[in-house]
Amino acid sequence: MRQIWIPRPGPPEVLEIREARDPLPGPGQVRIRVGAAGVNFADVMGRMGMYRDLPPMPVVPGYEVAGRIDAVGDGVDASWIAKDVFALTRFGGYSDVVCVPESQVYGRPPGMTLDEGAALPVNYLTAYQLVVVMGGLRQGQILLVHSAGGGVGIAAIQLAKRIGARVIGTASAVKHDFLKSIGVDFCIDYRKEDFEQRSREFTHGRGVDLVLDAVGGGSFRKSYRALAPSGRLGMFGLSAAAGGKRRNLLRAAPAVLSTLRLRFSPAQLMDENKGVFGVNLGHLWQEVDRVASWMEDLVQLYRDGALRPVVAAKFAFDEAAKAHHYIQDRKNIGKVLLVA
Ligand SMILES: NC(=O)c1ccc[n+]([C@@H]2O[C@H](COP(=O)([O-])OP(=O)(O)OC[C@H]3O[C@@H](n4cnc5c(N)ncnc54)[C@H](OP(=O)(O)O)[C@@H]3O)[C@@H](O)[C@H]2O)c1
């Protein structure tokens, strides 16, 4: 098999392909011949040496794959063999063969392409947890989503539209036409415009009901201020710390420090009728059954035509560095994939 390794922290060019013997599925596992693997912002942060959840280097990153099962381990029903699936991987997804526990594997419903399968797990589970499970977004409410053109952003927009909410999205200006085409009601170019002020204008001063913010740093504070009474702020990342393509602690410091300094006092939350919560899908491995029930809902929404993963670009394994550049150059509208 071929795997993409992060041997040491650095720019995208540190990524290297290595060959190894195909693994055998252990008890309770299936083996997947991978056709496509999802690239996530966490992999980029991990490569830069800025992602605390990544196991020590050298390491094969990757949280999700799609492909076909070709072997099963002890205790797993042989009827899985030859099934088209997608799966969550706890690292190691940048491989053309992976072995994963059966509980993390899902059959691809009719019509779901390989690419859609690889684009779905992380982005849609994260968006589901933010919008539905913890954000409680309701029909007629207003969602403000940052990095709206990214994988999580598009998933959140599709869920919000299904619920019947209105959506404000922040993104680079070049992505606005696409975002409007999928139902975003109001786009903000966060590089030139003040999103807090613009979203207040859009809501006639009231504020928004839910904000999804993975930019972090000063953005969290502004997002909190943009909330209407009974509004909720969902925090789930710190992209602002990833300026440049290699770790630069001086450049990351303002975002990290302003996040550390952020305090939401109980008195303030009560007096302002606001809620704050955090999401880290990568810390839910003990809740696999719960996550599986979210996935069931997502697959049903896919079957209903309400959700459609958007693939921004595909790169061969030997172009993994280009895939990371593509995201860090902020070019992607939707998901970036590695194809075997
Ligand atoms: N907590 C969790 O469980 C979880 C799960 C998945 C993702 N996340 C987080 O959610 C965020 C978005 O993830 P994603 O997978 O949707 O991202 P993605 O598809 O890789 O999209 C990245 C987009 O984010 C925007 N961006 C904002 N700040 C950036 C920066 N400093 N460098 C590069 N791009 C930046 C860019 O678009 P514009 O410039 O157009 O806005 C870029 O195109 C990331 O922070 C990620 O770590 C968290």
Short mmCIF file of N, CA, C and O and ligand atoms in Angstrom, two decimals, residues 40-41 122-123 126 147 150-152 171-172 175 190-191 214 236 239 242 279-281 327 330 332 334, ligand 1:
data_model
loop_
_atom_site.label_atom_id
_atom_site.label_comp_id
_atom_site.label_asym_id
_atom_site.label_seq_id
_atom_site.Cartn_x
_atom_site.Cartn_y
_atom_site.Cartn_z
N ASN A 40 -8.44 17.56 5.59
CA ASN A 40 -9.07 18.49 6.53
C ASN A 40 -8.09 19.55 6.99
O ASN A 40 -6.86 19.35 6.96
N PHE A 41 -8.65 20.68 7.45
CA PHE A 41 -7.79 21.75 7.93
C PHE A 41 -6.94 21.27 9.11
O PHE A 41 -5.80 21.71 9.27
N VAL A 122 -16.36 13.98 8.08
CA VAL A 122 -15.93 15.00 9.05
C VAL A 122 -16.75 16.29 8.90
O VAL A 122 -17.26 16.84 9.89
N ASN A 123 -16.87 16.77 7.68
CA ASN A 123 -17.55 18.06 7.50
C ASN A 123 -19.02 18.00 7.94
O ASN A 123 -19.51 18.89 8.62
N THR A 126 -19.50 17.32 11.81
CA THR A 126 -19.18 18.54 12.57
C THR A 126 -20.31 19.55 12.43
O THR A 126 -20.78 20.12 13.42
N SER A 147 -15.99 31.16 7.24
CA SER A 147 -15.37 30.23 6.28
C SER A 147 -16.47 29.44 5.57
O SER A 147 -16.40 28.22 5.45
N GLY A 150 -15.82 26.76 2.93
CA GLY A 150 -15.06 25.55 3.28
C GLY A 150 -15.98 24.35 3.41
O GLY A 150 -17.21 24.47 3.27
N GLY A 151 -15.40 23.20 3.68
CA GLY A 151 -16.19 21.98 3.77
C GLY A 151 -17.25 22.03 4.86
O GLY A 151 -18.42 21.71 4.63
N VAL A 152 -16.88 22.45 6.07
CA VAL A 152 -17.85 22.53 7.16
C VAL A 152 -18.87 23.62 6.86
O VAL A 152 -20.07 23.45 7.09
N ALA A 171 -16.73 34.87 3.68
CA ALA A 171 -15.79 34.12 2.82
C ALA A 171 -15.05 35.12 1.94
O ALA A 171 -15.48 36.27 1.80
N SER A 172 -13.97 34.65 1.31
CA SER A 172 -13.29 35.47 0.31
C SER A 172 -14.30 35.82 -0.79
O SER A 172 -15.16 34.99 -1.13
N LYS A 175 -15.78 33.64 -3.68
CA LYS A 175 -16.68 32.51 -3.39
C LYS A 175 -18.15 32.95 -3.25
O LYS A 175 -19.03 32.10 -3.11
N TYR A 190 -14.98 39.12 4.59
CA TYR A 190 -14.43 39.44 5.92
C TYR A 190 -13.10 40.17 5.83
O TYR A 190 -12.64 40.77 6.79
N ARG A 191 -12.45 40.12 4.62
CA ARG A 191 -11.15 40.80 4.52
C ARG A 191 -11.34 42.31 4.39
O ARG A 191 -10.46 43.08 4.76
N ALA A 214 -14.78 29.00 13.49
CA ALA A 214 -13.55 28.22 13.65
C ALA A 214 -12.35 29.08 13.26
O ALA A 214 -11.25 28.57 13.06
N PHE A 236 -15.21 26.05 17.18
CA PHE A 236 -14.75 24.70 16.82
C PHE A 236 -13.41 24.70 16.09
O PHE A 236 -13.06 23.69 15.48
N SER A 239 -8.39 28.66 13.01
CA SER A 239 -7.68 28.86 11.74
C SER A 239 -6.77 30.08 11.79
O SER A 239 -5.73 30.12 11.13
N ALA A 242 -3.09 29.82 11.98
CA ALA A 242 -2.34 29.13 10.92
C ALA A 242 -1.91 30.07 9.79
O ALA A 242 -1.97 29.71 8.63
N VAL A 279 -17.04 22.48 20.06
CA VAL A 279 -17.17 21.20 19.37
C VAL A 279 -15.80 20.71 18.95
O VAL A 279 -14.99 21.48 18.42
N ASN A 280 -15.52 19.45 19.24
CA ASN A 280 -14.32 18.80 18.70
C ASN A 280 -14.69 17.36 18.38
O ASN A 280 -14.69 16.49 19.26
N LEU A 281 -15.00 17.14 17.11
CA LEU A 281 -15.43 15.80 16.68
C LEU A 281 -14.38 14.74 17.02
O LEU A 281 -14.71 13.60 17.33
N ILE A 327 -5.59 24.48 -0.03
CA ILE A 327 -6.40 24.92 1.12
C ILE A 327 -5.79 26.16 1.76
O ILE A 327 -6.49 27.13 2.06
N ARG A 330 -6.43 29.33 0.32
CA ARG A 330 -7.85 29.68 0.46
C ARG A 330 -8.61 29.58 -0.85
O ARG A 330 -9.56 30.31 -1.10
N ASN A 332 -10.14 26.74 -1.97
CA ASN A 332 -11.18 25.70 -2.06
C ASN A 332 -12.58 26.23 -1.80
O ASN A 332 -12.82 27.01 -0.88
N GLY A 334 -15.52 24.08 -0.94
CA GLY A 334 -15.88 22.70 -0.63
C GLY A 334 -14.66 21.89 -0.26
O GLY A 334 -13.63 22.41 0.16
N1 LIG B 1 -13.69 20.94 15.93
C1 LIG B 1 -13.95 20.09 14.98
O1 LIG B 1 -14.43 18.99 15.21
C2 LIG B 1 -13.68 20.48 13.55
C3 LIG B 1 -13.99 19.62 12.51
C4 LIG B 1 -13.77 20.05 11.18
C5 LIG B 1 -13.19 21.30 10.97
N2 LIG B 1 -12.87 22.08 12.03
C6 LIG B 1 -12.28 23.44 11.81
O2 LIG B 1 -13.16 24.16 10.99
C7 LIG B 1 -12.43 25.07 10.17
C8 LIG B 1 -12.85 24.88 8.74
O3 LIG B 1 -12.58 23.54 8.37
P1 LIG B 1 -12.92 23.04 6.90
O4 LIG B 1 -12.52 21.61 6.83
O5 LIG B 1 -14.28 23.45 6.54
O6 LIG B 1 -11.90 23.93 6.13
P2 LIG B 1 -11.54 23.91 4.62
O7 LIG B 1 -12.60 23.27 3.81
O8 LIG B 1 -10.17 23.40 4.56
O9 LIG B 1 -11.59 25.46 4.26
C9 LIG B 1 -10.61 26.32 4.62
C10 LIG B 1 -11.14 27.73 4.37
O10 LIG B 1 -11.09 28.44 5.58
C11 LIG B 1 -10.86 29.82 5.30
N3 LIG B 1 -9.80 30.29 6.18
C12 LIG B 1 -9.98 31.08 7.25
N4 LIG B 1 -8.83 31.30 7.86
C13 LIG B 1 -7.86 30.65 7.17
C14 LIG B 1 -6.45 30.50 7.31
N5 LIG B 1 -5.78 31.08 8.29
N6 LIG B 1 -5.78 29.77 6.39
C15 LIG B 1 -6.45 29.16 5.40
N7 LIG B 1 -7.78 29.26 5.23
C16 LIG B 1 -8.49 29.99 6.11
C17 LIG B 1 -10.51 29.91 3.83
O11 LIG B 1 -11.63 30.41 3.11
P3 LIG B 1 -12.06 31.94 3.07
O12 LIG B 1 -10.82 32.77 3.14
O13 LIG B 1 -12.80 32.09 1.81
O14 LIG B 1 -12.96 32.12 4.25
C18 LIG B 1 -10.26 28.47 3.40
O15 LIG B 1 -10.60 28.23 2.06
C19 LIG B 1 -10.94 24.79 10.47
O16 LIG B 1 -10.49 25.69 11.45
C20 LIG B 1 -10.97 23.39 11.07
O17 LIG B 1 -9.87 23.13 11.91
C21 LIG B 1 -13.09 21.71 13.30
#
